[in-house]
Every structure is written in structure tokens, then in C-alpha cells.
mmCIF file with all atom_site columns, C-alpha atoms in Angstrom:
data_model
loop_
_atom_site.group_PDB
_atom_site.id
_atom_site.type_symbol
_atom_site.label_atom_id
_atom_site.label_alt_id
_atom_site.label_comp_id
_atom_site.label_asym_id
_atom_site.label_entity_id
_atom_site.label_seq_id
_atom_site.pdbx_PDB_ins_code
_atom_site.Cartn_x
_atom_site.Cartn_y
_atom_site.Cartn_z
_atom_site.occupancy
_atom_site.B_iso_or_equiv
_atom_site.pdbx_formal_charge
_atom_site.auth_seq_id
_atom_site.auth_comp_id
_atom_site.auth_asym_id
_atom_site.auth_atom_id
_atom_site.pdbx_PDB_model_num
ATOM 1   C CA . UNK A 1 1   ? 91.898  69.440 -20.915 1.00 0.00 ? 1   UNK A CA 1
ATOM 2   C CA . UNK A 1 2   ? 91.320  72.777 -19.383 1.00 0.00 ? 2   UNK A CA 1
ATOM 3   C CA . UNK A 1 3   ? 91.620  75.634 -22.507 1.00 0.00 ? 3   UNK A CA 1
ATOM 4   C CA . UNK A 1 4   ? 91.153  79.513 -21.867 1.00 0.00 ? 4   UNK A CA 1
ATOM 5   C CA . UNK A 1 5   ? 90.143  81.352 -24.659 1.00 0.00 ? 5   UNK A CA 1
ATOM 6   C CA . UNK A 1 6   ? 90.079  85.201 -24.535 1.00 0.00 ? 6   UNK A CA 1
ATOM 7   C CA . UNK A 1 7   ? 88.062  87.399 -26.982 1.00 0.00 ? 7   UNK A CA 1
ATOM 8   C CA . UNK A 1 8   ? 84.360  85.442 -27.860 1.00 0.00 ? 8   UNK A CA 1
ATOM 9   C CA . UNK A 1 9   ? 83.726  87.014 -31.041 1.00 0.00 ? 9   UNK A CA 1
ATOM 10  C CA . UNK A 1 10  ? 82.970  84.742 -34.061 1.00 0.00 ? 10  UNK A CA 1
ATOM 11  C CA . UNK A 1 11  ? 86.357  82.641 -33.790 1.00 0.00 ? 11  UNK A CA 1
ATOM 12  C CA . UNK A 1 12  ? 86.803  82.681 -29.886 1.00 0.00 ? 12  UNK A CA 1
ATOM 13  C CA . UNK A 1 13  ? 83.559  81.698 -29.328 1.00 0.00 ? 13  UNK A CA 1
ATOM 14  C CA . UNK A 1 14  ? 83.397  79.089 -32.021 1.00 0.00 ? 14  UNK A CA 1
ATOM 15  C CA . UNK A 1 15  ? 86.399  77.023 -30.472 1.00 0.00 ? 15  UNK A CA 1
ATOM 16  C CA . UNK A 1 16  ? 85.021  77.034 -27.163 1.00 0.00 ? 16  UNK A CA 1
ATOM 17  C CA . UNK A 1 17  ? 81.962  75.628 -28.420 1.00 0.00 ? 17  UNK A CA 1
ATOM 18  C CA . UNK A 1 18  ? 83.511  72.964 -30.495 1.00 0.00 ? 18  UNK A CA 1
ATOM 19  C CA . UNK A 1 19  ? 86.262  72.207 -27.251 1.00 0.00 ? 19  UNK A CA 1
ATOM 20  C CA . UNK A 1 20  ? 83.106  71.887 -25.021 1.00 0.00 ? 20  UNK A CA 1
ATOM 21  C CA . UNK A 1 21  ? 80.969  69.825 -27.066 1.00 0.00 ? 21  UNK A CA 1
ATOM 22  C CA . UNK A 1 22  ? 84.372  67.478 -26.835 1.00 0.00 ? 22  UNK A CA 1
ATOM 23  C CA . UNK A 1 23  ? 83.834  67.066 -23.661 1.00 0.00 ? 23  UNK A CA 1
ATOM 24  C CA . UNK A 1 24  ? 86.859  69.573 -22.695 1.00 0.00 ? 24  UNK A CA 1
ATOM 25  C CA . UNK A 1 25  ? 86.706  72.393 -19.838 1.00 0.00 ? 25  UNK A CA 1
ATOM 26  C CA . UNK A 1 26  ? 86.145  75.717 -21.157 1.00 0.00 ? 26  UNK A CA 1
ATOM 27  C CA . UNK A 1 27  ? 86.545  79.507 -19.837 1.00 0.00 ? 27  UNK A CA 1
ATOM 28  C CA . UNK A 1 28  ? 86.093  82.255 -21.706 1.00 0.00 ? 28  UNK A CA 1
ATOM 29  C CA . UNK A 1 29  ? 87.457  85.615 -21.314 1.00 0.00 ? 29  UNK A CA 1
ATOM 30  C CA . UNK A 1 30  ? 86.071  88.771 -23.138 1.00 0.00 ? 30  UNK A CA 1
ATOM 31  C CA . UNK A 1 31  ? 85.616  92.486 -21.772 1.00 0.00 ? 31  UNK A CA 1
ATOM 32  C CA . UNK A 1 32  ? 81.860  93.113 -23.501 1.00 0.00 ? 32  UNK A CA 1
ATOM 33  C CA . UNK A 1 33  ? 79.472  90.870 -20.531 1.00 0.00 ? 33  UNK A CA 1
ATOM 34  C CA . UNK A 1 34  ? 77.005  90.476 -23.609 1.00 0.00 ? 34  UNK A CA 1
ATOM 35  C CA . UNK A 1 35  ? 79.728  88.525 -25.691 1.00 0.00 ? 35  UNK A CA 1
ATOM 36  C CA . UNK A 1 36  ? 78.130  85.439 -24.165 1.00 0.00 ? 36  UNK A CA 1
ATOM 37  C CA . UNK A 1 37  ? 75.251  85.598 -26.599 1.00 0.00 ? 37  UNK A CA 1
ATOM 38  C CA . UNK A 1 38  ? 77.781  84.092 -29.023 1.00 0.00 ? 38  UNK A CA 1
ATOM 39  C CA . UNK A 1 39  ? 78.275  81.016 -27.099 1.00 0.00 ? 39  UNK A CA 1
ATOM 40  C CA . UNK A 1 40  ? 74.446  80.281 -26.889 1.00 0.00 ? 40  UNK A CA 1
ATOM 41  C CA . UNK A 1 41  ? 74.055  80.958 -30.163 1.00 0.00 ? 41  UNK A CA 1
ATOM 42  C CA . UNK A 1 42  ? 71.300  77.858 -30.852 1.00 0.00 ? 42  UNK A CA 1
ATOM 43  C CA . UNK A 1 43  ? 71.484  76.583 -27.775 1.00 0.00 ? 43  UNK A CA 1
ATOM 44  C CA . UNK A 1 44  ? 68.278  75.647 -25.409 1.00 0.00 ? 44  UNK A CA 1
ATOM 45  C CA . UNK A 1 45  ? 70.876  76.442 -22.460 1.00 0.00 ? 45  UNK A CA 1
ATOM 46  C CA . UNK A 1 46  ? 72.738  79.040 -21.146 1.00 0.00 ? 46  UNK A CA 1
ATOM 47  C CA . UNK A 1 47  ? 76.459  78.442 -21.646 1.00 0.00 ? 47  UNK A CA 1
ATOM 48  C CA . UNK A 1 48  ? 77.528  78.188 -18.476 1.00 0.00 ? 48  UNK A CA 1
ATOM 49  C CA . UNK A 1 49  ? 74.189  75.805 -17.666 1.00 0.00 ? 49  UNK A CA 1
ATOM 50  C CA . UNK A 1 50  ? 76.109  73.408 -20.659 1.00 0.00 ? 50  UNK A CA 1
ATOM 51  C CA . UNK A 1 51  ? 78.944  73.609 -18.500 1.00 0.00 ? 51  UNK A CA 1
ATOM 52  C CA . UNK A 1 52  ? 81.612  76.721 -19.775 1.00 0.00 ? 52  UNK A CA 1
ATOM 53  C CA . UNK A 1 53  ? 82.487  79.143 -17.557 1.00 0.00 ? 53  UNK A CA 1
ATOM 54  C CA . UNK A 1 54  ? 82.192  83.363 -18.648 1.00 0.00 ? 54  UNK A CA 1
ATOM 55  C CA . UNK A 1 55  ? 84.483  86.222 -17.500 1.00 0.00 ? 55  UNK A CA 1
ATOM 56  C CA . UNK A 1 56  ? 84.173  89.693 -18.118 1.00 0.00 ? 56  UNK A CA 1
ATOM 57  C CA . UNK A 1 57  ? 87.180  91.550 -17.887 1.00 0.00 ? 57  UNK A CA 1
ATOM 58  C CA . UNK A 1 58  ? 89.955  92.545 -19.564 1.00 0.00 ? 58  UNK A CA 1
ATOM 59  C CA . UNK A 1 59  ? 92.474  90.426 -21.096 1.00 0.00 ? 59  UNK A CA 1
ATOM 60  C CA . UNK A 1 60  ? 95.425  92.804 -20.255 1.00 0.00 ? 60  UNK A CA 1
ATOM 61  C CA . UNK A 1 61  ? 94.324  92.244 -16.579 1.00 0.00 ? 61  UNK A CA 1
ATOM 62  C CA . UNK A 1 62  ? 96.016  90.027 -14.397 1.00 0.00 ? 62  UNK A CA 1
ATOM 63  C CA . UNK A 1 63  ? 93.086  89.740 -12.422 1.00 0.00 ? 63  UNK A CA 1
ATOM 64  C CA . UNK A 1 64  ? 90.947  88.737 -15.193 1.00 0.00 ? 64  UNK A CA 1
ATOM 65  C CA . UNK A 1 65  ? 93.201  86.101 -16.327 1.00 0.00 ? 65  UNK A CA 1
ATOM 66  C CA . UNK A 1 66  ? 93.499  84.377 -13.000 1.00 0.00 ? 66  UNK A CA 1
ATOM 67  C CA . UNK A 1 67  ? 89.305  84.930 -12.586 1.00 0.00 ? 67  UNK A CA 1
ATOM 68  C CA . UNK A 1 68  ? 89.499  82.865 -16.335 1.00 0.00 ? 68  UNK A CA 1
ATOM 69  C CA . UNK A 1 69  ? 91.380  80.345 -14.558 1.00 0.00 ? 69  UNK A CA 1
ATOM 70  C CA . UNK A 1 70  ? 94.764  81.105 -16.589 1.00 0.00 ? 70  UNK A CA 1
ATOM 71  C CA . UNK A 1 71  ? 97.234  79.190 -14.043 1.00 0.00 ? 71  UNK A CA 1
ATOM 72  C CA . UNK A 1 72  ? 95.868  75.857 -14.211 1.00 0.00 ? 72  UNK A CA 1
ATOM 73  C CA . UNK A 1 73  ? 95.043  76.109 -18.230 1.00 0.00 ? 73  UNK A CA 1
ATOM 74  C CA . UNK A 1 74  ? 96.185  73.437 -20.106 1.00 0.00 ? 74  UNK A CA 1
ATOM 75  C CA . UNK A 1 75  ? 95.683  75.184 -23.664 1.00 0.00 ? 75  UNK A CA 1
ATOM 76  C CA . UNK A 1 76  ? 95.473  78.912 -23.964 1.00 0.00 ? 76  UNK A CA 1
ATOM 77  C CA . UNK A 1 77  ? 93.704  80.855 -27.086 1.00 0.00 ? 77  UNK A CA 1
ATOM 78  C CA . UNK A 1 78  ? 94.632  84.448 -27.814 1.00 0.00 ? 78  UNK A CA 1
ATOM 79  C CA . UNK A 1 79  ? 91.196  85.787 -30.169 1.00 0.00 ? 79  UNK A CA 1
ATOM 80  C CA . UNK A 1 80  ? 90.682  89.057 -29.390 1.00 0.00 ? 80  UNK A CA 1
ATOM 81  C CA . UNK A 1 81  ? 90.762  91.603 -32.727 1.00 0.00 ? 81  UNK A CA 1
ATOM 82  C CA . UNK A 1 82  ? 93.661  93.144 -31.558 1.00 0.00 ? 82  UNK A CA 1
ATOM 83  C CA . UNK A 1 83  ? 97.448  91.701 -31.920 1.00 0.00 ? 83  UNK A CA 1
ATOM 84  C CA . UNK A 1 84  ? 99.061  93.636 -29.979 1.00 0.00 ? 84  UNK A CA 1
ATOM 85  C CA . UNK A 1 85  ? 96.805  92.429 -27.272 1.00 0.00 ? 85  UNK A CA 1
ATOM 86  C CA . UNK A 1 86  ? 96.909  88.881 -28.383 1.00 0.00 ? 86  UNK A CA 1
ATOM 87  C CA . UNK A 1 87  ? 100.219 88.724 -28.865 1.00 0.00 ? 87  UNK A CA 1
ATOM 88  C CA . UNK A 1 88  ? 101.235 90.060 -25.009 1.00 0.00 ? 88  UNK A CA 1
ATOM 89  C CA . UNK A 1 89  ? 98.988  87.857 -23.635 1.00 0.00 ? 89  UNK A CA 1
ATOM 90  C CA . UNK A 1 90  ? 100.035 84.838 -25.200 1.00 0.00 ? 90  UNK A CA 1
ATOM 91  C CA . UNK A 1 91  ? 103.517 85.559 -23.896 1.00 0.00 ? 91  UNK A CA 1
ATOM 92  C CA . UNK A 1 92  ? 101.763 85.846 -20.349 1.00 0.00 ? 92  UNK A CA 1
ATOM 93  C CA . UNK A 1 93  ? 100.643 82.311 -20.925 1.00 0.00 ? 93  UNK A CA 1
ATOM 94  C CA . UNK A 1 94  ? 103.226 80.566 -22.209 1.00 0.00 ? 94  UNK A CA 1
ATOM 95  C CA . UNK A 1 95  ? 106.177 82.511 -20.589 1.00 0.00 ? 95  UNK A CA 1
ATOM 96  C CA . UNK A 1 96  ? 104.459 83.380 -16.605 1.00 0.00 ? 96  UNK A CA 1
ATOM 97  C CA . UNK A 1 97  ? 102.195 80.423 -16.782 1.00 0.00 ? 97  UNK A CA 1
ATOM 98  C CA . UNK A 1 98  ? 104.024 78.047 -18.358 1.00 0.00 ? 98  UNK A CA 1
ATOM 99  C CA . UNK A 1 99  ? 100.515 77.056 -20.207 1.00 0.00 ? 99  UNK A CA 1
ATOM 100 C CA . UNK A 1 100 ? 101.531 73.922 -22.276 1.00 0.00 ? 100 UNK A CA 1
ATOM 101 C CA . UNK A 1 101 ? 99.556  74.948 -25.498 1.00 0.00 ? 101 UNK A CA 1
ATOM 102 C CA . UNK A 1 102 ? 99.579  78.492 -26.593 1.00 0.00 ? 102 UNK A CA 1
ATOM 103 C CA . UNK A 1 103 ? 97.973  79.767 -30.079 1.00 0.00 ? 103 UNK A CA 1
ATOM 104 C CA . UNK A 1 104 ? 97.916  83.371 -30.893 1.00 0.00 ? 104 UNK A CA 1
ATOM 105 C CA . UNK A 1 105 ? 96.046  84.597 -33.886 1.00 0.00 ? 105 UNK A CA 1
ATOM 106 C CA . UNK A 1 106 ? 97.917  87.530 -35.727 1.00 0.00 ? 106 UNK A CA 1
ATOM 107 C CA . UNK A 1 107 ? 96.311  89.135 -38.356 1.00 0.00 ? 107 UNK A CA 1
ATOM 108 C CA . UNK A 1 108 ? 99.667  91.241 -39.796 1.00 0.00 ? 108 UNK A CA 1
ATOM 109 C CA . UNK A 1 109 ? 101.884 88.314 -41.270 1.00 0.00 ? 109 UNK A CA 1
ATOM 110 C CA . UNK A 1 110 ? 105.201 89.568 -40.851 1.00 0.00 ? 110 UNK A CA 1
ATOM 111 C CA . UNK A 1 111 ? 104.373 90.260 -37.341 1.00 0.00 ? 111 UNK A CA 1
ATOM 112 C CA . UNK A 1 112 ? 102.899 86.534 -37.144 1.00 0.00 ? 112 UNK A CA 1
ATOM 113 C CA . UNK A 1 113 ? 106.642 84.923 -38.745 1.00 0.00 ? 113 UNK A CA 1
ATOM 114 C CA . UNK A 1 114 ? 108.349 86.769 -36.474 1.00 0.00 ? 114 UNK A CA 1
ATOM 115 C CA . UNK A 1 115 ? 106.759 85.557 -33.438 1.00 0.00 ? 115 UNK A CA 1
ATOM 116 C CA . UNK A 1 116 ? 106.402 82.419 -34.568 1.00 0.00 ? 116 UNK A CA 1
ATOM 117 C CA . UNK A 1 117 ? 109.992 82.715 -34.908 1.00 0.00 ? 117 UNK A CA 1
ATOM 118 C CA . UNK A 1 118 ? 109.972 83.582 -31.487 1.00 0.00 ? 118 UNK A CA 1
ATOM 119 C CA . UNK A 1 119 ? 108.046 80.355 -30.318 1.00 0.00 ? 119 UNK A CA 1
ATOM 120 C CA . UNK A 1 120 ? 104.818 81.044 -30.165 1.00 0.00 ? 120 UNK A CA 1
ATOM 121 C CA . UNK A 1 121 ? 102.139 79.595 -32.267 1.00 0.00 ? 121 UNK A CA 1
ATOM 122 C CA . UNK A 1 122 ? 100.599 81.613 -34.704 1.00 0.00 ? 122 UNK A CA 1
ATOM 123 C CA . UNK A 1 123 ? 97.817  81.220 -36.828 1.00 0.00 ? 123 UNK A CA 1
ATOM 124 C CA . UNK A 1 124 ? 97.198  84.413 -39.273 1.00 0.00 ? 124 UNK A CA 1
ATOM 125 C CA . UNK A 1 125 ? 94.240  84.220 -41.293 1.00 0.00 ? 125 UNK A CA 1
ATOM 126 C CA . UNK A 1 126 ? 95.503  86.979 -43.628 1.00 0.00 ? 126 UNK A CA 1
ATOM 127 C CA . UNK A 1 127 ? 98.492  85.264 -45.179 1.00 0.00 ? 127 UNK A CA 1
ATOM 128 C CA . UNK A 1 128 ? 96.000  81.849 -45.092 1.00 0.00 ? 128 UNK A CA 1
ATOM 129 C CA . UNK A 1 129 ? 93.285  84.209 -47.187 1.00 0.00 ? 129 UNK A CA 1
ATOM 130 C CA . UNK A 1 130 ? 96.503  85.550 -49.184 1.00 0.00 ? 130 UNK A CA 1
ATOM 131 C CA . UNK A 1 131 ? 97.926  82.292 -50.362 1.00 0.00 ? 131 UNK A CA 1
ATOM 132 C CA . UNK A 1 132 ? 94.012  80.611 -50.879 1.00 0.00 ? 132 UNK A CA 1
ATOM 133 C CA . UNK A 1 133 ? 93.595  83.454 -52.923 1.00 0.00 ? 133 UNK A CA 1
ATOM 134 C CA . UNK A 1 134 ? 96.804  83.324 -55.115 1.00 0.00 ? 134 UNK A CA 1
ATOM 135 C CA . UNK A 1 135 ? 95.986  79.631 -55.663 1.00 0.00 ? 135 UNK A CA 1
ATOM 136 C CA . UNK A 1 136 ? 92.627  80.459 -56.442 1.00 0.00 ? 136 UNK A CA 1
ATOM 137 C CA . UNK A 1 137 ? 94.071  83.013 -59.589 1.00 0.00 ? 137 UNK A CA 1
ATOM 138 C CA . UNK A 1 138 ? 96.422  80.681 -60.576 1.00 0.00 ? 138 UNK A CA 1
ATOM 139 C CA . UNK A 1 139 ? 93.827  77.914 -60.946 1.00 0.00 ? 139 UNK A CA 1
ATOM 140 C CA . UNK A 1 140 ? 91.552  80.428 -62.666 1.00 0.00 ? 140 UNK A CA 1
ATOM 141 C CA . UNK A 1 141 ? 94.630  81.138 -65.276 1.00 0.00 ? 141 UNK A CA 1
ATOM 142 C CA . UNK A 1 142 ? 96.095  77.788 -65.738 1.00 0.00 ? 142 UNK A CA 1
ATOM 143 C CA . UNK A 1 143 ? 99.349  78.800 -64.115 1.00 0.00 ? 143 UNK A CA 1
#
């Protein structure tokens, strides 16, 4: 499986290492060329020496998506902090692509429902945080 994952901050970057170490093809997309420190976080080799591939650009680039190698990906992973960004580009995946596997992460949850609504999905670690957190008080009160 071929997966693009733009934005290599703490959760981009932490997929593509777990999809590579699975033996899966990785490219990375992020606009900051020094995000690739993530990736080799506790590595003895570079990222792209363990096999990934790096792209600096920017995801709202058409250029930069191709150069990431987003017509031929199999599974697509929207990560950046933004979800406006996210969102738009996961619609370029899944809609001008026709990527087969498209995640976006939303952090606003109605915004996340509605696009899930919409077919795409969403993973929002705010209403995930939100509902561990309820639990968490109710547990705490007996409720």
C-alpha cells in the first residue's frame, strides 16, 4: 500500500513511521523542510535511507501533492493543524484522485459530523478527549 500523509508533526509523522515499519510505502508532505527530524526521531538512519520519501511544499499546492506522489496513493492522511486545510485537501484526494482511503483529522466536532456526513472520514480528537473525559467524571462520581 502506497499512503500520503501531509503535515509531519507529532501525529503525521507517527503514522508514517508505524505504516513504514509495516512494510508499507510512505511519502510525506509538510511545508517546514526540517519537519523530517520527526521521522528520524531514534533512528540510526535517515528516513528516506529506511525507505520514506520527504516533500517540502505546500499541501494546498497541486504541485506538491503530485511531487508527494498523490495520484497513485492508495491511502491518503490529512494531519496538518489546520482544518480548513485538511479538510480541502482530503476532498482533493478522494474527489480528483479518487484515492481509495481518505482520513481527515478535524479538530472542531461539528465541523468533523458534518463532513463525515459528507463522506469523508473523520477522526476528531476533541470530541474523542470530550467523551474520555465525561466518562472519566462519571466514573469518578459513580454516575
Amino acid at each position: 500500500m502506497f499512503s500520503v500523509i501531509v503535515g509531519c508533526g507529532r501525529v503525521g509523522s507517527a503514522i508514517a513511521r508505524k505504516l513504514l515499519s509495516e512494510g508499507h510505502e510512505v511519502s510525506v508532505l509538510d511545508e517546514d523542510p526540517e519537519a523530517i527530524a520527526q521521522l528520524e526521531k531514534g533512528e540510526d538512519r535517515g528516513w528516506e535511507d529506511m525507505g520514506g520519501a520527504f516533500t517540502v511544499g505546500t499541501a494546498l499546492e497541486i504541485d506538491a501533492l503530485i511531487e508527494a506522489g498523490i495520484d497513485r496513493a492508495d491511502a491518503f492522511v490529512a494531519s496538518t493543524d489546520g482544518d480548513n486545510t485538511n479538510l480541502v485537501i482530503a476532498q482533493i484526494a478522494q474527489r480528483r484522485y479518487n484515492v481509495k482511503i481518505v482520513v481527515v483529522r478535524v479538530l472542531d466536532p461539528a465541523r468533523a459530523t458534518w463532513y463525515e456526513q459528507q463522506g469523508l472520514r473523520t477522526v476528531c480528537p476533541t470530541k474523542i478527549a470530550i467523551e474520555m473525559l465525561e466518562d472519566a467524571v462519571h466514573e469518578a462520581v459513580g454516575a
